[in-house]
Structures are given as C-alpha cells and as structure tokens.
Coordinates of C-alpha atoms in Angstrom, one line a residue:
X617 CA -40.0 -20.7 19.3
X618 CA -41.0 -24.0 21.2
X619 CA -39.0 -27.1 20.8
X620 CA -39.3 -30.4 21.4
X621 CA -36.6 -32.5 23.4
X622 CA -33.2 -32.8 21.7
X623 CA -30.6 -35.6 23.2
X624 CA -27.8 -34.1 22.0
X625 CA -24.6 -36.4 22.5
X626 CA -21.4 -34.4 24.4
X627 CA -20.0 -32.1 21.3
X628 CA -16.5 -33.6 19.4
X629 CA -13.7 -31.9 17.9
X630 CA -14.7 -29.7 15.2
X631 CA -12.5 -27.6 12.7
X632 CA -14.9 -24.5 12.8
X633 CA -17.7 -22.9 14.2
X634 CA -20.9 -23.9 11.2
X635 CA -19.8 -28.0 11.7
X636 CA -20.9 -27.3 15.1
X637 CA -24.4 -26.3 14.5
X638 CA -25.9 -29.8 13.8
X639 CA -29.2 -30.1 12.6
X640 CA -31.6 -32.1 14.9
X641 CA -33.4 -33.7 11.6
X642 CA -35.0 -36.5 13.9
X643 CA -36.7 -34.5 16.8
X644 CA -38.9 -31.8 16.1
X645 CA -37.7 -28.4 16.4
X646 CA -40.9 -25.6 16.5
X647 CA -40.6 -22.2 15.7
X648 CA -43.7 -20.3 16.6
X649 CA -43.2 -16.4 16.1
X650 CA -45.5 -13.7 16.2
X651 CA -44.8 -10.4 14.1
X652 CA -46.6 -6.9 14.2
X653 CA -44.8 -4.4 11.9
X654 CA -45.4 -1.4 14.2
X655 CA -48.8 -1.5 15.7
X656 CA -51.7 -3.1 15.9
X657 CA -53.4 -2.7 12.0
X658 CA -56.7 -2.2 10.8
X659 CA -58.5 -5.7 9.9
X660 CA -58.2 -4.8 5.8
X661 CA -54.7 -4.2 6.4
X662 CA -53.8 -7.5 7.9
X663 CA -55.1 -9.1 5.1
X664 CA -52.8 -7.5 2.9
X665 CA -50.1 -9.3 1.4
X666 CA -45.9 -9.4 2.7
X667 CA -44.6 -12.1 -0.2
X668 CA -45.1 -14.3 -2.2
X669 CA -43.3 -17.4 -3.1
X670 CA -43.9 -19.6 -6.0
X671 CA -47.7 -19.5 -5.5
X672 CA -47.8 -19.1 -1.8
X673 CA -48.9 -16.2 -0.4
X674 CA -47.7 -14.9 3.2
X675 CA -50.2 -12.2 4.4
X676 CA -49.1 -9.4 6.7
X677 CA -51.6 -11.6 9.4
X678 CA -49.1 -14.2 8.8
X679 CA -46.1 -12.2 9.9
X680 CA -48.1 -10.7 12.8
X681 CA -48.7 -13.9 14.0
X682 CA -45.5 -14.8 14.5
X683 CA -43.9 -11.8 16.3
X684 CA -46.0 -11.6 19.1
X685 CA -44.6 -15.1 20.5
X686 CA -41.4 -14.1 19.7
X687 CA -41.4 -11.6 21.4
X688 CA -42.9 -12.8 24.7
X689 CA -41.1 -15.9 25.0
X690 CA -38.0 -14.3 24.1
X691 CA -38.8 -11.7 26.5
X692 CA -37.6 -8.7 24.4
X693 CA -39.4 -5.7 24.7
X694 CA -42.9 -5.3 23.2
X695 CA -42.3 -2.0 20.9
X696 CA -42.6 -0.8 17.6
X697 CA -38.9 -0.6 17.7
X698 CA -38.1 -4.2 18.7
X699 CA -41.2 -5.3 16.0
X700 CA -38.8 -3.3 13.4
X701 CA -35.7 -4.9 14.1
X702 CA -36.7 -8.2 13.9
X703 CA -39.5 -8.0 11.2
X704 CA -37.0 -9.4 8.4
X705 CA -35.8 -12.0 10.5
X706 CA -39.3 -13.4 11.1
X707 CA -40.7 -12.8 7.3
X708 CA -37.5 -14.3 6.3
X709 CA -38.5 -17.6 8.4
X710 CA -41.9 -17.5 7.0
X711 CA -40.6 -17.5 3.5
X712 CA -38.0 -20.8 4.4
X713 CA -40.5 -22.4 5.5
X714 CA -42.8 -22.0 2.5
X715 CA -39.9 -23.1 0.5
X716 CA -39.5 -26.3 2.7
X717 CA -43.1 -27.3 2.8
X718 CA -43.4 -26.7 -1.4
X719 CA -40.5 -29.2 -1.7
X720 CA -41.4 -31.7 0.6
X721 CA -45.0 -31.7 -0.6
X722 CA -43.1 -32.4 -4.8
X723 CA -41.4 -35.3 -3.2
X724 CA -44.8 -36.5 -1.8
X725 CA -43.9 -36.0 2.0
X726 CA -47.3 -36.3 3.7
X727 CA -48.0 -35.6 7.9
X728 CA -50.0 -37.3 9.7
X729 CA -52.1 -36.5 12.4
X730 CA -50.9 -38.8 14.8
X731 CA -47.1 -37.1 13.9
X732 CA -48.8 -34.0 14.8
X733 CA -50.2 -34.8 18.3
X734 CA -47.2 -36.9 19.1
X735 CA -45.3 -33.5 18.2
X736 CA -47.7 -31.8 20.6
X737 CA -47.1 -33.9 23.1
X738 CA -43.4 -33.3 23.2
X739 CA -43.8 -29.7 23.1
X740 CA -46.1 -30.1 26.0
X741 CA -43.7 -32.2 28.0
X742 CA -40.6 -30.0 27.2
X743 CA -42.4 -26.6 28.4
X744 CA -44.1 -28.3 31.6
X745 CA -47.5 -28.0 30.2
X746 CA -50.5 -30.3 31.4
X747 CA -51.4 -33.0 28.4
X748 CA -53.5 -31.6 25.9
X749 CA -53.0 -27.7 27.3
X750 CA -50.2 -26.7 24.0
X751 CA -53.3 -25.3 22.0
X752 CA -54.5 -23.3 25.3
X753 CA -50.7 -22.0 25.5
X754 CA -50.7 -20.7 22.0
X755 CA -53.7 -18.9 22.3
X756 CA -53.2 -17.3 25.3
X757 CA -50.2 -15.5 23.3
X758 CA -52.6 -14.4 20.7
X759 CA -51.6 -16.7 18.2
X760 CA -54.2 -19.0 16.2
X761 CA -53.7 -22.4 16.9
X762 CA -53.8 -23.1 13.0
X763 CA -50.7 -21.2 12.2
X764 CA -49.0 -23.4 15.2
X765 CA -50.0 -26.7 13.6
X766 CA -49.4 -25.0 10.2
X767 CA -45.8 -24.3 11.6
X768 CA -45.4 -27.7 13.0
X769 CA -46.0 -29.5 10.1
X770 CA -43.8 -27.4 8.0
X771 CA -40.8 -28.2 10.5
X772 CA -41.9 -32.1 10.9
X773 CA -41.8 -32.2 6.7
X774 CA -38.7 -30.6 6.5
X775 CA -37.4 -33.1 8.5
X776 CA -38.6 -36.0 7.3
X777 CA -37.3 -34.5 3.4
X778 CA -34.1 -34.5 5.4
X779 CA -34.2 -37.8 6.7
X780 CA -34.9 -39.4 3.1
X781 CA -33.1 -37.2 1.5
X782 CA -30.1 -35.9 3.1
X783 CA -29.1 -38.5 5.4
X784 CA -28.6 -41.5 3.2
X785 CA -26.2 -39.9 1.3
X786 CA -23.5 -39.4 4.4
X787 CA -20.5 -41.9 5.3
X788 CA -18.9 -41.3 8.2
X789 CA -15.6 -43.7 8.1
X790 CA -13.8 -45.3 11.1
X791 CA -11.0 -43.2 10.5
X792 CA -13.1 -39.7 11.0
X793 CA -14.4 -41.4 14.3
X794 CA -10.7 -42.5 15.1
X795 CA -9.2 -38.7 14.5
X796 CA -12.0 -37.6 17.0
X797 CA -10.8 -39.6 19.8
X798 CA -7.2 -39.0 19.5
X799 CA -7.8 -35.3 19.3
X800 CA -9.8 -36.1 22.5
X801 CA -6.7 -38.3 24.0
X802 CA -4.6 -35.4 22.5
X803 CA -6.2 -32.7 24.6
X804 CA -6.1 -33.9 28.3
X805 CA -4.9 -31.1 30.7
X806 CA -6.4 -28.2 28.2
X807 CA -8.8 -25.4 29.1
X808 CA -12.5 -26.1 28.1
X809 CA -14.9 -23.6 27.9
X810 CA -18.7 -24.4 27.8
X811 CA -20.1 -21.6 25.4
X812 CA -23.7 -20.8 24.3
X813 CA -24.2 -19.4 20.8
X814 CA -27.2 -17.8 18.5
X815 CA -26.1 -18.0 15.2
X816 CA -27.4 -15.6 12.5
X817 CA -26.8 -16.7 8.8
X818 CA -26.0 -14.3 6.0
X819 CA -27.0 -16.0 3.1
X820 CA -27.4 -13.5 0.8
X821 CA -24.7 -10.6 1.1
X822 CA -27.3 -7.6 0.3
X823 CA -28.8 -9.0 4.0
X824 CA -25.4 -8.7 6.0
X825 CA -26.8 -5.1 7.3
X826 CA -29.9 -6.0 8.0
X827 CA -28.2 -9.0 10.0
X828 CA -25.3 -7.3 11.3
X829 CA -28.1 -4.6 13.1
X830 CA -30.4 -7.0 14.8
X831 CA -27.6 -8.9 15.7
X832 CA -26.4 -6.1 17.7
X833 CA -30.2 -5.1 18.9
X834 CA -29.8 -8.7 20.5
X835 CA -26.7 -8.1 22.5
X836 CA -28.1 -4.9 23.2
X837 CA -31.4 -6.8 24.4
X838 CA -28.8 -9.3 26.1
X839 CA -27.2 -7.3 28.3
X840 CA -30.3 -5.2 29.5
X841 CA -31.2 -8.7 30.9
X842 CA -33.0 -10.5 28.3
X843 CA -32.8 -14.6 29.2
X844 CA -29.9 -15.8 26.2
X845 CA -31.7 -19.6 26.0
X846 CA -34.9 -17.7 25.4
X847 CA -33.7 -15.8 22.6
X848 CA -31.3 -18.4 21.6
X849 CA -34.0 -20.7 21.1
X850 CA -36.1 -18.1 19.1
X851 CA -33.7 -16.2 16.7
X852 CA -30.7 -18.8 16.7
X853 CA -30.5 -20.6 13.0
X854 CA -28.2 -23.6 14.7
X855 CA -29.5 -27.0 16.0
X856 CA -28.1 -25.8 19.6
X857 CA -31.5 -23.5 19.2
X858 CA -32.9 -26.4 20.4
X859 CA -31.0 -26.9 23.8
X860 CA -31.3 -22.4 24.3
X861 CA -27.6 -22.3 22.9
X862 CA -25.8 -24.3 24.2
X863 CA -22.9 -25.6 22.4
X864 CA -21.7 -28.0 25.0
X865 CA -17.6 -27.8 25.7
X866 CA -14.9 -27.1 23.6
X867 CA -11.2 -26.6 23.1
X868 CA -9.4 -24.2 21.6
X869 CA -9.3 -24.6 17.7
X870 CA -12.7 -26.2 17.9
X871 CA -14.9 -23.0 16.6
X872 CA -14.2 -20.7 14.0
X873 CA -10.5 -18.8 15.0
X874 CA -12.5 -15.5 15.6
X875 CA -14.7 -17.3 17.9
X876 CA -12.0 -18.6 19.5
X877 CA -9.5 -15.4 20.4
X878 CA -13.2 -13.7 21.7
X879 CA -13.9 -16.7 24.3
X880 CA -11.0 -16.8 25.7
X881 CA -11.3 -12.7 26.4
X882 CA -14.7 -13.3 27.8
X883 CA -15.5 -13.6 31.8
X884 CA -18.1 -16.3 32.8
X885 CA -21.6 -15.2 31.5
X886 CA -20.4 -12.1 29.6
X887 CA -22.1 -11.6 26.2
X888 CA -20.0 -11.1 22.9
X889 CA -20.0 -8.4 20.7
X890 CA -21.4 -9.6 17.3
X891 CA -18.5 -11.5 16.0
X892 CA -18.5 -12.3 11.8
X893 CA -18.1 -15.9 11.0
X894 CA -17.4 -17.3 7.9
X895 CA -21.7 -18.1 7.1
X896 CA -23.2 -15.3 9.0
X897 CA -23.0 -13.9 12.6
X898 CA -22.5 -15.6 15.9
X899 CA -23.0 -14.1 19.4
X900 CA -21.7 -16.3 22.3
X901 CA -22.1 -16.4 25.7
X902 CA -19.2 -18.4 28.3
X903 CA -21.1 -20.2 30.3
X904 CA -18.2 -21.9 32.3
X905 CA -14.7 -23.2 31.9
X906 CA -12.4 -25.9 32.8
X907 CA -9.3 -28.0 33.1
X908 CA -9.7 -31.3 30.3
X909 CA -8.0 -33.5 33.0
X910 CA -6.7 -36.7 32.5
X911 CA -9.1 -39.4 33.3
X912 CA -8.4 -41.5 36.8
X913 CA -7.4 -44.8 35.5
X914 CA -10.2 -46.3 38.5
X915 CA -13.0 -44.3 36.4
X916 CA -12.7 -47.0 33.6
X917 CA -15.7 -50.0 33.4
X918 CA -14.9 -53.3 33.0
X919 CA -17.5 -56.3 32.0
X920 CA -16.6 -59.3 34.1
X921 CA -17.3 -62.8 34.6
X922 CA -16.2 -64.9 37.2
X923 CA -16.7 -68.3 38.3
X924 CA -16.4 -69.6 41.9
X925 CA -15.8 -73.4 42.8
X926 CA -16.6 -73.7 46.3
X927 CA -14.7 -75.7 48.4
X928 CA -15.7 -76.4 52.0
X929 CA -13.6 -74.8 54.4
X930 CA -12.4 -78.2 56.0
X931 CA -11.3 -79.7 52.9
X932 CA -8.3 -81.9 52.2
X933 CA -5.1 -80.8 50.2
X934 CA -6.1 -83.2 47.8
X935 CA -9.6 -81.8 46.9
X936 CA -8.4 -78.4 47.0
X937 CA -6.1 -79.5 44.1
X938 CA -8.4 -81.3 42.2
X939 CA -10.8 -77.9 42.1
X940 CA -7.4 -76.0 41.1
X941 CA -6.8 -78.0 38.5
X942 CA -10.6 -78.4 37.3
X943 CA -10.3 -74.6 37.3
X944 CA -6.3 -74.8 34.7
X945 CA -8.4 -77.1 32.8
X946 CA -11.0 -74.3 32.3
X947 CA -8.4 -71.8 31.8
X948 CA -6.9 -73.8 29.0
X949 CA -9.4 -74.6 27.3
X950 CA -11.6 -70.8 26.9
X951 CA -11.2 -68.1 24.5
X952 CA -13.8 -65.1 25.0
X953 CA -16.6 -65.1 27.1
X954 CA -19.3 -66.6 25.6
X955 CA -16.9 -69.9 26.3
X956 CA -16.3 -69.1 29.4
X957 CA -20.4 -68.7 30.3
X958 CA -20.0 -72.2 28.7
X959 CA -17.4 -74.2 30.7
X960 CA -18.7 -72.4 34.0
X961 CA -22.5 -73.7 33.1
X962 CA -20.9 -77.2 32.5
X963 CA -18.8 -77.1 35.9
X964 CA -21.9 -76.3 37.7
X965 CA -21.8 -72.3 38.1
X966 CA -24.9 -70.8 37.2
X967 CA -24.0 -67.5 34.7
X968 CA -25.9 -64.8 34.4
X969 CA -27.5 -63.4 30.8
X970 CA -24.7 -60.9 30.5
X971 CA -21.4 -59.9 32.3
X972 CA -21.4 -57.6 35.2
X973 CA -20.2 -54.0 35.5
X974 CA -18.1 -52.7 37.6
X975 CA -15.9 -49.2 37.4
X976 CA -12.0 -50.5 38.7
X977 CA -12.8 -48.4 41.7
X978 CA -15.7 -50.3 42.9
X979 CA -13.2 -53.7 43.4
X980 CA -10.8 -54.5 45.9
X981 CA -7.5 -53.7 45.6
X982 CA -6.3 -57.4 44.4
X983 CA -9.0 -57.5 41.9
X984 CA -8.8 -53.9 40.9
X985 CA -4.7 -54.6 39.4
X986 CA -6.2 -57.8 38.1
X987 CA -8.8 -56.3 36.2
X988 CA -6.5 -53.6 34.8
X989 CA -4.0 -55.9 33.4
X990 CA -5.8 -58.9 32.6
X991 CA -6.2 -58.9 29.0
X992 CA -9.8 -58.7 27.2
X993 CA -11.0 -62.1 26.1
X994 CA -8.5 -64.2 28.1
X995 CA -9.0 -66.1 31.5
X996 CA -7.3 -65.1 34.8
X997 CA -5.1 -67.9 36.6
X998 CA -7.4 -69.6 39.4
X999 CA -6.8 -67.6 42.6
X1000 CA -7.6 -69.3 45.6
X1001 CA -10.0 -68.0 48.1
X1002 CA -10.9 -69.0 51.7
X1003 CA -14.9 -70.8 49.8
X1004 CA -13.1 -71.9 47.0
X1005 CA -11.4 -71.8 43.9
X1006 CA -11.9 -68.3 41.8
X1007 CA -11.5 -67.9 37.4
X1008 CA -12.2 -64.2 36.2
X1009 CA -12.3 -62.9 32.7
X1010 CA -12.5 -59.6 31.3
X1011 CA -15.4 -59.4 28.7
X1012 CA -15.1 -55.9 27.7
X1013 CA -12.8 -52.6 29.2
X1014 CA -13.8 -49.0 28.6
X1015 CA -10.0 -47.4 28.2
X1016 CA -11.2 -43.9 28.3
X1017 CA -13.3 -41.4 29.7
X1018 CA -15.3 -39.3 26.8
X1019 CA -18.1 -39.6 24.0
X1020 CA -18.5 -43.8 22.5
X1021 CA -18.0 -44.1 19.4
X1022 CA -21.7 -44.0 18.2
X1023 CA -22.1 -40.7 19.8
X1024 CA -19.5 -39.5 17.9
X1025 CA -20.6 -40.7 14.9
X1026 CA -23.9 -39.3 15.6
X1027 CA -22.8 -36.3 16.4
X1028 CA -21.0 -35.9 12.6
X1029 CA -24.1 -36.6 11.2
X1030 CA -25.6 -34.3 12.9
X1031 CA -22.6 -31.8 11.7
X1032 CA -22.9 -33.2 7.7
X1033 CA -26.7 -33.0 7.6
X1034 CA -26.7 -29.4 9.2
X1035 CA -24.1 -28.5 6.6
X1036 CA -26.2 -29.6 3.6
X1037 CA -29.6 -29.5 4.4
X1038 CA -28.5 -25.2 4.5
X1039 CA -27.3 -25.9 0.9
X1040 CA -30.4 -27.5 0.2
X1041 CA -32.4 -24.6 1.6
X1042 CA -30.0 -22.0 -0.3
X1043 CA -30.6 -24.2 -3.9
X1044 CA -34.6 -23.6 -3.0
X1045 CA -34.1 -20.0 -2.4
X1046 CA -32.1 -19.2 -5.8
X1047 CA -34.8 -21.4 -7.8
X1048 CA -38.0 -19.8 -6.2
X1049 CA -39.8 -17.0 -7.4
X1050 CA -39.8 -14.6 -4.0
X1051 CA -41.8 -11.2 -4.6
X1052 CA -41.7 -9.2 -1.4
X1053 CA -44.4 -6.9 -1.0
X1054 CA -43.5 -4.7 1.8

C-alpha cells in the first residue's frame, strides 16, 4: 500500500480504541496489493474468476496483482504460505473496493485526470520517487500500471462520496471541543505512551477465524523482523495506515480498556499479542512513553502591540509629562487592538499589519510579568523608558500548551467520519450480491 501525505493533527482524548482510527477522507490514501494464491498459475487460470459483486467481476489476475506489492513493501516473506494467509484479506479489499466505486459511480462521482496525476504526484513525493517515475515503480513490482490507477481512482471516489456525503452531516459543538481540553488540562503529570496500531476489522463474525489467524501470522511476521509501518501501512484498516501506525500519544482510558492494561505491560518497541477489540482485532506496538508535564508558564505566546513616544534624552520635566500624559490619554480612550493600531497611527507611531509574537520567555523580565498579567484587550499604564514614553497591549494570549481548538475539531471529524463511512461500507456489503468463486 502507498499513501499519499496525511497531516494528521496531535491525537485528543478518545473514549475507545475505533474513535481513534480517523478516516483521512481528504488526502488520498492507496492501497496497491499484489496476490498469488500459491504459485505462479497457468495464463487460462488467471483469467479465471475469484468473485463477483453486483455485476463486477474480480479475476484471480486481479487478486494476483495485488499480493505481490503487498508482499514486498510489507516485506513479509514471499511464500505460498504467506500468499495463504493473507489471500482473504486482499480479496476482501478487492471486493470493498468494488462496492465503493459501484456507489460512488450511482451518486454520479466522476475522477478526473488531473485528480489522478495530482494523486500521482503525492505518492511520488511521499515515497521519494523522481516526478513522473510512480508508474516505473509499480511495474518494477510486477504490477500493471492500470490496476494502480484502477486502485487510485477507487480510493479518490470513495473519498470524494465521503466528503459529499458523510461529512456534511457531522456537528461537532463547542462543548465536545471544550471536554477535550479540560480532559487535556485534567491530565498534566500522567504517563503518555506513543503507540502504533494495525487494526484488523471483523465485520462479519463467520470471518473472526480467518482474522484472528493472520492477525497472529503478523505478529509472528513482526517479531521475526518484519518493518511494523510497512505492514501497518499495508494490512491496517485505520486512517493511522496512512502515517505506518502511528497513533500519536495517549493516556490511559483513551483506547479501548483491553488496549490499555496490554500497553502499559509492554517494553518500548515490543509487539502485542493480537488483542480483541470491540470491531475487530488490534496489534500495537509502544513506540515510547512519557511524563504529560505541566506546561512552563514562559512557553505561552502572546500577540503584542506596543507604542513608543520618544523623548530626547535631554528633555525637560515638562515635556516628559506632556508625552506621559499624551500616552493616559491613549490609555483612556482604547479598547482592543484594532483601537489601539488607531490612536498609535494618529500619535505618529507607525503600526505594523498585525501584532507581534513573542513566547513570555523571549521578553525581559519586567515585560515578561507584564505580559502575563496584563489583561487581553486592555492597555498597559505608560512605563517610562530612558527614549521615551512606552503603552503595551496584549492582543491575544495562548493559555496552554496542547492541540488549538481547530485541530481538535478536526481531529473529531476525522473520528465521526471514520466511524460512519465503516457503516456505510457495512450497509453496501449486506445489500450487494457477493458470489465468491474460490
């Protein structure tokens, strides 16, 4: 599987494990998989057909096609018994993905071309691959380069479906967003652990088996030395596929309780056992852990504007005053910054387009405890200074260390749209007509 970029925004609290996984619906993820049941078959066996669904027909070349990448870039072993493991995994993909590309293609979803190569590009740029060299790549791995656009366009119509669809229906409240931070706040001083995860789902029970055994041929594959963001990033059913895994940090009571009691038991870069999950099977890795300390008060940005007005170094007490009291006059008279840009212009102190920014740290100590304390909005008295006569206001103050509030909002739509858009997928399976063939 080859995916293009994913920002992903530093993960938020989450009740359990599946409101983790969210669903990148905006950048492309690519899934290019090669699959050869055993051994290499005779050309009229190839031919020969694995399923069908609805009226699409997935070929036994089809499914050979996509183990083969699979397995190199997942760098599992190339044998008839790794091909048998994972062969319903990869026919299972095919068979989603039919399912995604029929409904996006009723609701009139079209790709272009130009979506296509931009997609290209990305993947090019994400692997470290010279401009224009993706289809090269793919065929070097033996796979045709029209089953790679063929998969690309599947996973770019899915996600636009998803964007029209699925996304317009989720509110995210400032209350949700407010809960997230004070769980945050509510934290400081608590062990973190950054954890990795492939997450296999179940979403038929007569498949747990099937699941449960190439989850273990995984670890199994794992442990021998297999890279975990390579075969993260192919057999993983989570967004985090995307980023090889990993889940970012989290606290205790984030993930799914089982999760939970297992990471805390694990040393750093030790492999799970399969652990069952509520929707499937999860294998985690701990990548590393830490203390949640409380921020340094000095970390915190403040937006500042200031005004100067100079006075020579020779002046009398009288001028002195008057700029002291030109300055109270100012003071009075301002409420929020874009008055104070205002009165400074008018007093003759050039302002620039916005306020500067500057962490508490970075001031000295005088202006450091008056930026802390000086409340948002309002002006500071005039403080005199050896050139003059100095006003300060604080536009804007960054109270704590951690995610803004967009990324956390992002980051829930992420979690709601992963969490339907697998409903969605599940409604399409039930509906369909699915005849497997081998």
């Amino acid at each position: 599987m080859i995916h293009a970029p994913e920002h992903m925004p530093n993960r938020t609290a989450s009740n359990r494990a599946a409101k983790k996984r969210g669903l990148a619906y905006i950048p492309v993820v690519i899934a290019l998989v090669l699959l050869a049941f055993s051994v290499p078959s005779p050309a009229q066996d190839v031919q020969r057909i694995a399923a069908v669904v609805n009226e699409k027909v997935i070929s036994i070349f089809d499914v050979q096609q996509r183990m083969q990448l699979l397995i190199t870039s997942a760098r599992l072993p190339d044998n008839a018994e790794t091909q048998r493991r994972i062969a319903p995994q990869v026919l299972r993909e095919l068979i989603d993905e039919a399912l995604q590309t029929q409904e996006a293609e009723r609701l009139n979803i079209r790709i272009t071309e130009r979506e296509i190569g931009d997609a290209m590009q990305q993947i090019e740029r994400a692997n470290n691959l010279p401009a224009g060299g993706f289809e090269a790549f793919v065929e070097r791995q033996g796979v045709s380069f029209d089953t790679a656009q063929d998969q690309i366009t599947s996973n770019l119509s899915w996600q636009k479906l998803l964007a029209r669809k699925v996304v317009p229906t989720i509110d995210i409240g400032d209350e949700e967003i407010d809960d997230v931070i004070a769980r945050i706040q509510a934290t400081r001083g608590v062990t973190e652990y950054r954890v990795g995860e492939i997450f296999l789902p179940i979403d038929n029970p007569a498949d747990a088996q099937d699941i449960q055994t190439l989850a273990k041929r995984l670890v199994k594959q794992l442990r021998d030395g297999a890279n975990f963001r390579a075969v993260a990033r192919q057999f993983s059913k989570s967004a985090t596929a995307a980023t090889g895994g990993d889940i970012g940090w989290v606290q205790p009571g984030e993930l799914d309780a089982a999760v939970d009691r297992v990471i805390t038991s694990l040393d750093r870069l030790e492999i799970s056992n399969p652990i069952n999950v509520p929707e499937g099977v999860q294998i985690v890795i701990l990548i590393d852990q830490r203390t949640n300390a409380p921020p340094d008060p000095n970390e915190r940005t403040v937006s500042v504007r200031q005004m100067l007005l100079q006075v020579a170094a020779d002046s009398s007490p009288d001028t002195i005053d008057a700029h002291i009291q030109t300055a109270q006059a100012i003071v009075s008279s301002v409420d929020g910054c874009d008055d104070f840009a205002a009165a400074a212009i008018n007093a003759g102190v050039p302002q620039p387009p916005k306020p500067a920014r500057f962490q508490l740290k970075e001031l000295n100590p005088e202006l450091r405890l008056l930026a802390a304390q000086l409340a948002v909005g309002k002006a500071s008295e005039p403080i005199r200074l050896p050139n003059g006569v100095q006003v300060l206001m604080i536009c804007e103050r960054q109270e704590n260390i951690g995610p803004s509030r967009d990324e956390i909002r992002r980051t829930i739509e992420r979690e709601r749209v992963d969490m339907l858009s697998r409903r969605y997928l599940r409604d399409l399976r039930r509906a369909a007509f699915i005849d497997l063939r081998v």
